[in-house]
Amino acid sequence: MKFLITAGPTREPIDPVRYISNRSSGKMGYAIAQAALDAGHEVVLISGPVTLPAPPRAQMIRVTTADEMYDAVHANIAGIDIAVLCAAVADFKPAAFASRKIKKREGIPVIELVPTRDILASLGALKAKNFLLAGFAAETDDLEKNAREKLEKKQCDVVIANDVSAPGLGFESDENVITIFLPDQSSQVLPRATKRGLANDLVKILCALQ
Ligand code: CTP
């Protein structure tokens, strides 16, 4: 199988020294990429800025902004069997980029934000979709309700949800608990484990669904 995986945050520049971003270490996406490679699959890994080493044998595409990630995903989706969108894409970007550093003496800036394009929803909307589409939902409350809403709204085949308010889990942590939601209303909890352990199980589950 051929996987396309997005991972890490995006950065939306305000001026040459400042940006808007999201909390994301990239660990979950990179763990899924490594698990897929170890199981003998091909991987295109489209990553925002993270400090993790590239998994050997992955086709690595490094991007910075949500727009670059959108373009890289669409340029590489042909021939993909399983797309796993794990990246913490910024939902908003500055309407304008200040080419010179905004100086404090100019006062507190008012930064107008505009929405970024939703990469997951754009793949869900593709008419000729012949790949399995998995999205992530990082929630602090109403996990099931929010995850099921995302599944339907973004036309995914799978939503992988995690509770980011749980202490010691999610974000920069090496461990996670995830729940997999499917359109037939079923769900499966993968109990607390290392992100690498969860990634191995997830790769098996996704391959069985494809
Ligand atoms: N996603 C994406 N492109 C975006 C935003 C999100 O591909 N511009 C993907 C993420 O990679 C993840 C899923 O969508 O798979 C997360 O959905 P998102 O709408 O970002 O969740 P929240 O920001 O938590 O949404 P809400 O504010 O509705 O909770």
PDB file of C-alpha atoms and ligand atoms in Angstrom:
ATOM      1  CA  MET A   1       0.000   0.000   0.000  1.00  0.00           C
ATOM      2  CA  LYS A   2       1.062   3.601  -0.499  1.00  0.00           C
ATOM      3  CA  PHE A   3       0.461   6.010   2.398  1.00  0.00           C
ATOM      4  CA  LEU A   4       0.334   9.809   2.325  1.00  0.00           C
ATOM      5  CA  ILE A   5       0.750  11.237   5.826  1.00  0.00           C
ATOM      6  CA  THR A   6       0.706  14.863   6.980  1.00  0.00           C
ATOM      7  CA  ALA A   7       2.403  15.684  10.270  1.00  0.00           C
ATOM      8  CA  GLY A   8       3.501  18.521  12.518  1.00  0.00           C
ATOM      9  CA  PRO A   9       2.244  22.101  12.688  1.00  0.00           C
ATOM     10  CA  THR A  10       2.108  24.742   9.966  1.00  0.00           C
ATOM     11  CA  ARG A  11       3.453  28.278  10.399  1.00  0.00           C
ATOM     12  CA  GLU A  12       1.644  31.293   9.025  1.00  0.00           C
ATOM     13  CA  PRO A  13       4.020  34.270   8.816  1.00  0.00           C
ATOM     14  CA  ILE A  14       3.018  37.681  10.186  1.00  0.00           C
ATOM     15  CA  ASP A  15       6.334  39.370   9.371  1.00  0.00           C
ATOM     16  CA  PRO A  16       9.895  38.045   8.802  1.00  0.00           C
ATOM     17  CA  VAL A  17      10.306  37.155  12.507  1.00  0.00           C
ATOM     18  CA  ARG A  18       6.805  36.264  13.734  1.00  0.00           C
ATOM     19  CA  TYR A  19       4.234  33.615  12.909  1.00  0.00           C
ATOM     20  CA  ILE A  20       1.003  31.953  14.050  1.00  0.00           C
ATOM     21  CA  SER A  21       1.216  28.234  14.690  1.00  0.00           C
ATOM     22  CA  ASN A  22      -0.323  25.309  16.566  1.00  0.00           C
ATOM     23  CA  ARG A  23       1.000  23.045  19.284  1.00  0.00           C
ATOM     24  CA  SER A  24       2.258  19.887  17.607  1.00  0.00           C
ATOM     25  CA  SER A  25       5.471  17.887  17.959  1.00  0.00           C
ATOM     26  CA  GLY A  26       4.762  15.733  14.881  1.00  0.00           C
ATOM     27  CA  LYS A  27       5.406  12.593  16.953  1.00  0.00           C
ATOM     28  CA  MET A  28       2.122  10.833  16.114  1.00  0.00           C
ATOM     29  CA  GLY A  29       2.410  11.412  12.349  1.00  0.00           C
ATOM     30  CA  TYR A  30       6.070  10.374  12.264  1.00  0.00           C
ATOM     31  CA  ALA A  31       5.241   7.257  14.332  1.00  0.00           C
ATOM     32  CA  ILE A  32       2.528   6.291  11.814  1.00  0.00           C
ATOM     33  CA  ALA A  33       4.989   6.866   8.953  1.00  0.00           C
ATOM     34  CA  GLN A  34       7.613   4.647  10.616  1.00  0.00           C
ATOM     35  CA  ALA A  35       5.038   1.950  11.433  1.00  0.00           C
ATOM     36  CA  ALA A  36       3.837   1.896   7.808  1.00  0.00           C
ATOM     37  CA  LEU A  37       7.420   1.695   6.499  1.00  0.00           C
ATOM     38  CA  ASP A  38       8.264  -1.122   8.929  1.00  0.00           C
ATOM     39  CA  ALA A  39       5.194  -3.025   7.713  1.00  0.00           C
ATOM     40  CA  GLY A  40       6.593  -2.805   4.168  1.00  0.00           C
ATOM     41  CA  HIS A  41       4.430   0.025   2.829  1.00  0.00           C
ATOM     42  CA  GLU A  42       5.506   3.096   0.835  1.00  0.00           C
ATOM     43  CA  VAL A  43       5.173   6.482   2.565  1.00  0.00           C
ATOM     44  CA  VAL A  44       4.989  10.078   1.353  1.00  0.00           C
ATOM     45  CA  LEU A  45       5.440  12.164   4.524  1.00  0.00           C
ATOM     46  CA  ILE A  46       4.434  15.830   4.180  1.00  0.00           C
ATOM     47  CA  SER A  47       5.692  17.580   7.274  1.00  0.00           C
ATOM     48  CA  GLY A  48       5.510  21.032   8.788  1.00  0.00           C
ATOM     49  CA  PRO A  49       8.467  22.291  10.869  1.00  0.00           C
ATOM     50  CA  VAL A  50       9.399  19.755  13.560  1.00  0.00           C
ATOM     51  CA  THR A  51      12.666  18.686  15.191  1.00  0.00           C
ATOM     52  CA  LEU A  52      12.216  14.966  14.450  1.00  0.00           C
ATOM     53  CA  PRO A  53      14.550  13.098  12.071  1.00  0.00           C
ATOM     54  CA  ALA A  54      13.077  11.994   8.738  1.00  0.00           C
ATOM     55  CA  PRO A  55      12.111   8.300   8.806  1.00  0.00           C
ATOM     56  CA  PRO A  56      14.588   6.468   6.540  1.00  0.00           C
ATOM     57  CA  ARG A  57      12.968   5.358   3.265  1.00  0.00           C
ATOM     58  CA  ALA A  58      10.075   7.846   3.513  1.00  0.00           C
ATOM     59  CA  GLN A  59       9.588  10.214   0.596  1.00  0.00           C
ATOM     60  CA  MET A  60       9.906  13.386   2.645  1.00  0.00           C
ATOM     61  CA  ILE A  61       8.303  16.684   1.619  1.00  0.00           C
ATOM     62  CA  ARG A  62       8.950  19.593   3.970  1.00  0.00           C
ATOM     63  CA  VAL A  63       6.558  22.535   4.009  1.00  0.00           C
ATOM     64  CA  THR A  64       5.996  25.558   6.218  1.00  0.00           C
ATOM     65  CA  THR A  65       2.562  27.079   5.586  1.00  0.00           C
ATOM     66  CA  ALA A  66      -0.951  25.613   5.280  1.00  0.00           C
ATOM     67  CA  ASP A  67      -1.021  26.690   1.624  1.00  0.00           C
ATOM     68  CA  GLU A  68       2.233  24.830   0.919  1.00  0.00           C
ATOM     69  CA  MET A  69       0.883  21.732   2.694  1.00  0.00           C
ATOM     70  CA  TYR A  70      -2.366  21.909   0.695  1.00  0.00           C
ATOM     71  CA  ASP A  71      -0.436  22.128  -2.594  1.00  0.00           C
ATOM     72  CA  ALA A  72       1.971  19.308  -1.626  1.00  0.00           C
ATOM     73  CA  VAL A  73      -0.923  16.999  -0.642  1.00  0.00           C
ATOM     74  CA  HIS A  74      -2.812  17.585  -3.896  1.00  0.00           C
ATOM     75  CA  ALA A  75       0.364  17.226  -5.981  1.00  0.00           C
ATOM     76  CA  ASN A  76       1.024  13.803  -4.414  1.00  0.00           C
ATOM     77  CA  ILE A  77      -2.441  12.262  -3.923  1.00  0.00           C
ATOM     78  CA  ALA A  78      -2.511  10.359  -7.240  1.00  0.00           C
ATOM     79  CA  GLY A  79      -1.763   6.673  -6.632  1.00  0.00           C
ATOM     80  CA  ILE A  80      -2.238   6.894  -2.836  1.00  0.00           C
ATOM     81  CA  ASP A  81      -4.145   4.057  -1.101  1.00  0.00           C
ATOM     82  CA  ILE A  82      -4.384   5.503   2.416  1.00  0.00           C
ATOM     83  CA  ALA A  83      -4.216   9.212   3.380  1.00  0.00           C
ATOM     84  CA  VAL A  84      -3.727   9.972   7.081  1.00  0.00           C
ATOM     85  CA  LEU A  85      -4.007  13.678   7.868  1.00  0.00           C
ATOM     86  CA  CYS A  86      -2.338  14.092  11.207  1.00  0.00           C
ATOM     87  CA  ALA A  87      -0.964  17.632  10.832  1.00  0.00           C
ATOM     88  CA  ALA A  88      -2.088  20.438  13.132  1.00  0.00           C
ATOM     89  CA  VAL A  89      -2.794  22.827  10.274  1.00  0.00           C
ATOM     90  CA  ALA A  90      -3.333  26.455  11.304  1.00  0.00           C
ATOM     91  CA  ASP A  91      -7.014  27.312  10.831  1.00  0.00           C
ATOM     92  CA  PHE A  92      -6.237  31.000  10.285  1.00  0.00           C
ATOM     93  CA  LYS A  93      -3.473  32.974   8.606  1.00  0.00           C
ATOM     94  CA  PRO A  94      -2.713  36.715   8.533  1.00  0.00           C
ATOM     95  CA  ALA A  95      -4.553  38.431   5.673  1.00  0.00           C
ATOM     96  CA  ALA A  96      -1.325  40.227   4.762  1.00  0.00           C
ATOM     97  CA  PHE A  97       2.389  39.553   5.279  1.00  0.00           C
ATOM     98  CA  ALA A  98       4.461  42.539   6.455  1.00  0.00           C
ATOM     99  CA  SER A  99       7.698  42.283   4.472  1.00  0.00           C
ATOM    100  CA  ARG A 100       9.524  44.363   7.114  1.00  0.00           C
ATOM    101  CA  LYS A 101       9.595  43.578  10.850  1.00  0.00           C
ATOM    102  CA  ILE A 102       6.725  45.266  12.678  1.00  0.00           C
ATOM    103  CA  LYS A 103       8.364  47.584  15.252  1.00  0.00           C
ATOM    104  CA  LYS A 104       7.069  48.013  18.810  1.00  0.00           C
ATOM    105  CA  ARG A 105       7.241  51.789  18.493  1.00  0.00           C
ATOM    106  CA  GLU A 106       4.493  51.580  15.846  1.00  0.00           C
ATOM    107  CA  GLY A 107       2.085  50.420  18.598  1.00  0.00           C
ATOM    108  CA  ILE A 108       0.270  47.115  19.131  1.00  0.00           C
ATOM    109  CA  PRO A 109      -0.587  45.752  15.693  1.00  0.00           C
ATOM    110  CA  VAL A 110      -4.092  44.671  14.757  1.00  0.00           C
ATOM    111  CA  ILE A 111      -3.632  41.534  12.677  1.00  0.00           C
ATOM    112  CA  GLU A 112      -6.497  40.593  10.431  1.00  0.00           C
ATOM    113  CA  LEU A 113      -6.832  36.834  10.017  1.00  0.00           C
ATOM    114  CA  VAL A 114      -8.405  34.881   7.180  1.00  0.00           C
ATOM    115  CA  PRO A 115      -9.190  31.144   7.142  1.00  0.00           C
ATOM    116  CA  THR A 116      -6.779  28.667   5.582  1.00  0.00           C
ATOM    117  CA  ARG A 117      -8.063  25.989   3.210  1.00  0.00           C
ATOM    118  CA  ASP A 118      -9.111  22.750   4.917  1.00  0.00           C
ATOM    119  CA  ILE A 119      -6.911  20.039   3.398  1.00  0.00           C
ATOM    120  CA  LEU A 120      -8.833  17.117   4.916  1.00  0.00           C
ATOM    121  CA  ALA A 121     -12.201  18.444   3.702  1.00  0.00           C
ATOM    122  CA  SER A 122     -10.739  19.113   0.244  1.00  0.00           C
ATOM    123  CA  LEU A 123      -9.703  15.444  -0.047  1.00  0.00           C
ATOM    124  CA  GLY A 124     -13.096  14.295   1.278  1.00  0.00           C
ATOM    125  CA  ALA A 125     -14.783  16.356  -1.442  1.00  0.00           C
ATOM    126  CA  LEU A 126     -12.767  14.797  -4.289  1.00  0.00           C
ATOM    127  CA  LYS A 127     -15.277  13.063  -6.527  1.00  0.00           C
ATOM    128  CA  ALA A 128     -12.993  10.304  -7.787  1.00  0.00           C
ATOM    129  CA  LYS A 129     -11.829   9.286  -4.299  1.00  0.00           C
ATOM    130  CA  ASN A 130     -10.282   5.835  -4.439  1.00  0.00           C
ATOM    131  CA  PHE A 131      -8.164   6.095  -1.298  1.00  0.00           C
ATOM    132  CA  LEU A 132      -9.071   5.586   2.354  1.00  0.00           C
ATOM    133  CA  LEU A 133      -9.222   8.989   4.091  1.00  0.00           C
ATOM    134  CA  ALA A 134      -8.373   9.233   7.792  1.00  0.00           C
ATOM    135  CA  GLY A 135      -8.525  12.501   9.744  1.00  0.00           C
ATOM    136  CA  PHE A 136      -7.547  13.351  13.300  1.00  0.00           C
ATOM    137  CA  ALA A 137      -9.588  15.127  15.953  1.00  0.00           C
ATOM    138  CA  ALA A 138      -7.826  16.627  18.951  1.00  0.00           C
ATOM    139  CA  GLU A 139     -10.573  17.449  21.419  1.00  0.00           C
ATOM    140  CA  THR A 140     -10.818  18.739  24.968  1.00  0.00           C
ATOM    141  CA  ASP A 141     -14.499  17.853  25.457  1.00  0.00           C
ATOM    142  CA  ASP A 142     -17.406  16.006  23.804  1.00  0.00           C
ATOM    143  CA  LEU A 143     -14.913  13.706  22.063  1.00  0.00           C
ATOM    144  CA  GLU A 144     -17.445  11.407  20.399  1.00  0.00           C
ATOM    145  CA  LYS A 145     -19.853  14.155  19.278  1.00  0.00           C
ATOM    146  CA  ASN A 146     -17.062  16.325  17.830  1.00  0.00           C
ATOM    147  CA  ALA A 147     -15.292  13.394  16.172  1.00  0.00           C
ATOM    148  CA  ARG A 148     -18.501  12.149  14.535  1.00  0.00           C
ATOM    149  CA  GLU A 149     -19.279  15.672  13.307  1.00  0.00           C
ATOM    150  CA  LYS A 150     -15.823  15.868  11.702  1.00  0.00           C
ATOM    151  CA  LEU A 151     -16.274  12.414  10.116  1.00  0.00           C
ATOM    152  CA  GLU A 152     -19.461  13.551   8.414  1.00  0.00           C
ATOM    153  CA  LYS A 153     -18.616  17.180   7.614  1.00  0.00           C
ATOM    154  CA  LYS A 154     -15.210  16.391   6.083  1.00  0.00           C
ATOM    155  CA  GLN A 155     -16.435  13.172   4.376  1.00  0.00           C
ATOM    156  CA  CYS A 156     -13.743  10.988   5.987  1.00  0.00           C
ATOM    157  CA  ASP A 157     -13.723   7.195   6.122  1.00  0.00           C
ATOM    158  CA  VAL A 158     -12.122   7.226   9.580  1.00  0.00           C
ATOM    159  CA  VAL A 159     -11.649   9.807  12.339  1.00  0.00           C
ATOM    160  CA  ILE A 160      -8.976   9.133  14.931  1.00  0.00           C
ATOM    161  CA  ALA A 161      -9.746  11.122  18.065  1.00  0.00           C
ATOM    162  CA  ASN A 162      -7.687  11.914  21.098  1.00  0.00           C
ATOM    163  CA  ASP A 163      -8.436  13.840  24.270  1.00  0.00           C
ATOM    164  CA  VAL A 164      -5.775  16.552  24.467  1.00  0.00           C
ATOM    165  CA  SER A 165      -6.892  17.672  27.939  1.00  0.00           C
ATOM    166  CA  ALA A 166      -5.769  14.388  29.559  1.00  0.00           C
ATOM    167  CA  PRO A 167      -2.581  14.995  31.617  1.00  0.00           C
ATOM    168  CA  GLY A 168       0.556  13.294  30.248  1.00  0.00           C
ATOM    169  CA  LEU A 169      -1.061  12.382  26.926  1.00  0.00           C
ATOM    170  CA  GLY A 170      -1.271  13.860  23.429  1.00  0.00           C
ATOM    171  CA  PHE A 171       0.796  16.843  22.230  1.00  0.00           C
ATOM    172  CA  GLU A 172       4.494  16.619  23.142  1.00  0.00           C
ATOM    173  CA  SER A 173       3.964  13.319  25.009  1.00  0.00           C
ATOM    174  CA  ASP A 174       5.269   9.925  23.849  1.00  0.00           C
ATOM    175  CA  GLU A 175       1.994   8.265  24.829  1.00  0.00           C
ATOM    176  CA  ASN A 176      -1.589   8.593  23.711  1.00  0.00           C
ATOM    177  CA  VAL A 177      -5.057   7.047  23.915  1.00  0.00           C
ATOM    178  CA  ILE A 178      -7.045   7.099  20.697  1.00  0.00           C
ATOM    179  CA  THR A 179     -10.565   6.227  19.644  1.00  0.00           C
ATOM    180  CA  ILE A 180     -11.270   5.297  16.041  1.00  0.00           C
ATOM    181  CA  PHE A 181     -14.688   6.346  14.707  1.00  0.00           C
ATOM    182  CA  LEU A 182     -16.156   4.791  11.548  1.00  0.00           C
ATOM    183  CA  PRO A 183     -19.163   5.906   9.439  1.00  0.00           C
ATOM    184  CA  ASP A 184     -21.160   2.760  10.402  1.00  0.00           C
ATOM    185  CA  GLN A 185     -21.422   4.277  13.927  1.00  0.00           C
ATOM    186  CA  SER A 186     -18.930   1.778  15.348  1.00  0.00           C
ATOM    187  CA  SER A 187     -15.872   2.859  17.293  1.00  0.00           C
ATOM    188  CA  GLN A 188     -12.777   1.230  18.719  1.00  0.00           C
ATOM    189  CA  VAL A 189     -10.672   2.445  21.647  1.00  0.00           C
ATOM    190  CA  LEU A 190      -6.923   1.811  21.518  1.00  0.00           C
ATOM    191  CA  PRO A 191      -5.958   2.099  25.193  1.00  0.00           C
ATOM    192  CA  ARG A 192      -2.998   4.061  26.567  1.00  0.00           C
ATOM    193  CA  ALA A 193       0.207   3.046  24.824  1.00  0.00           C
ATOM    194  CA  THR A 194       3.267   4.603  23.223  1.00  0.00           C
ATOM    195  CA  LYS A 195       2.557   6.538  20.034  1.00  0.00           C
ATOM    196  CA  ARG A 196       4.695   3.967  18.220  1.00  0.00           C
ATOM    197  CA  GLY A 197       2.637   1.055  19.608  1.00  0.00           C
ATOM    198  CA  LEU A 198      -0.620   2.800  18.672  1.00  0.00           C
ATOM    199  CA  ALA A 199       0.778   3.575  15.204  1.00  0.00           C
ATOM    200  CA  ASN A 200       1.482  -0.130  14.570  1.00  0.00           C
ATOM    201  CA  ASP A 201      -2.135  -1.024  15.469  1.00  0.00           C
ATOM    202  CA  LEU A 202      -3.496   1.900  13.469  1.00  0.00           C
ATOM    203  CA  VAL A 203      -1.606   0.917  10.312  1.00  0.00           C
ATOM    204  CA  LYS A 204      -3.045  -2.625  10.566  1.00  0.00           C
ATOM    205  CA  ILE A 205      -6.585  -1.310  11.116  1.00  0.00           C
ATOM    206  CA  LEU A 206      -6.364   1.173   8.206  1.00  0.00           C
ATOM    207  CA  CYS A 207      -4.999  -1.473   5.833  1.00  0.00           C
ATOM    208  CA  ALA A 208      -7.853  -3.817   6.766  1.00  0.00           C
ATOM    209  CA  LEU A 209     -10.395  -1.060   6.016  1.00  0.00           C
ATOM    210  CA  GLN A 210      -8.896  -0.224   2.597  1.00  0.00           C
TER     211      GLN A 210
HETATM  212  N1  CTP B   1      -7.044  19.772   8.833  1.00  0.00           N
HETATM  213  C1  CTP B   1      -6.603  20.001   7.544  1.00  0.00           C
HETATM  214  N2  CTP B   1      -6.539  21.280   7.055  1.00  0.00           N
HETATM  215  C2  CTP B   1      -6.884  22.326   7.809  1.00  0.00           C
HETATM  216  C3  CTP B   1      -7.337  22.112   9.144  1.00  0.00           C
HETATM  217  C4  CTP B   1      -7.393  20.819   9.617  1.00  0.00           C
HETATM  218  O1  CTP B   1      -6.275  19.031   6.847  1.00  0.00           O
HETATM  219  N3  CTP B   1      -6.801  23.568   7.311  1.00  0.00           N
HETATM  220  C5  CTP B   1      -7.162  18.391   9.328  1.00  0.00           C
HETATM  221  C6  CTP B   1      -6.170  17.986  10.394  1.00  0.00           C
HETATM  222  O2  CTP B   1      -4.986  17.456   9.842  1.00  0.00           O
HETATM  223  C7  CTP B   1      -6.957  16.917  11.152  1.00  0.00           C
HETATM  224  C8  CTP B   1      -8.372  17.472  11.107  1.00  0.00           C
HETATM  225  O3  CTP B   1      -8.434  18.262   9.925  1.00  0.00           O
HETATM  226  O4  CTP B   1      -6.951  15.685  10.461  1.00  0.00           O
HETATM  227  C9  CTP B   1      -8.663  18.295  12.315  1.00  0.00           C
HETATM  228  O5  CTP B   1      -9.790  19.050  12.097  1.00  0.00           O
HETATM  229  P1  CTP B   1      -9.915  20.561  12.561  1.00  0.00           P
HETATM  230  O6  CTP B   1     -11.083  21.154  11.877  1.00  0.00           O
HETATM  231  O7  CTP B   1      -8.619  21.292  12.511  1.00  0.00           O
HETATM  232  O8  CTP B   1     -10.165  20.374  14.027  1.00  0.00           O
HETATM  233  P2  CTP B   1     -10.308  21.543  14.961  1.00  0.00           P
HETATM  234  O9  CTP B   1      -9.387  22.660  14.618  1.00  0.00           O
HETATM  235  O10 CTP B   1     -10.180  20.893  16.293  1.00  0.00           O
HETATM  236  O11 CTP B   1     -11.772  22.014  14.600  1.00  0.00           O
HETATM  237  P3  CTP B   1     -12.786  22.653  15.566  1.00  0.00           P
HETATM  238  O12 CTP B   1     -12.332  24.060  15.731  1.00  0.00           O
HETATM  239  O13 CTP B   1     -14.063  22.510  14.798  1.00  0.00           O
HETATM  240  O14 CTP B   1     -12.729  21.811  16.793  1.00  0.00           O
END
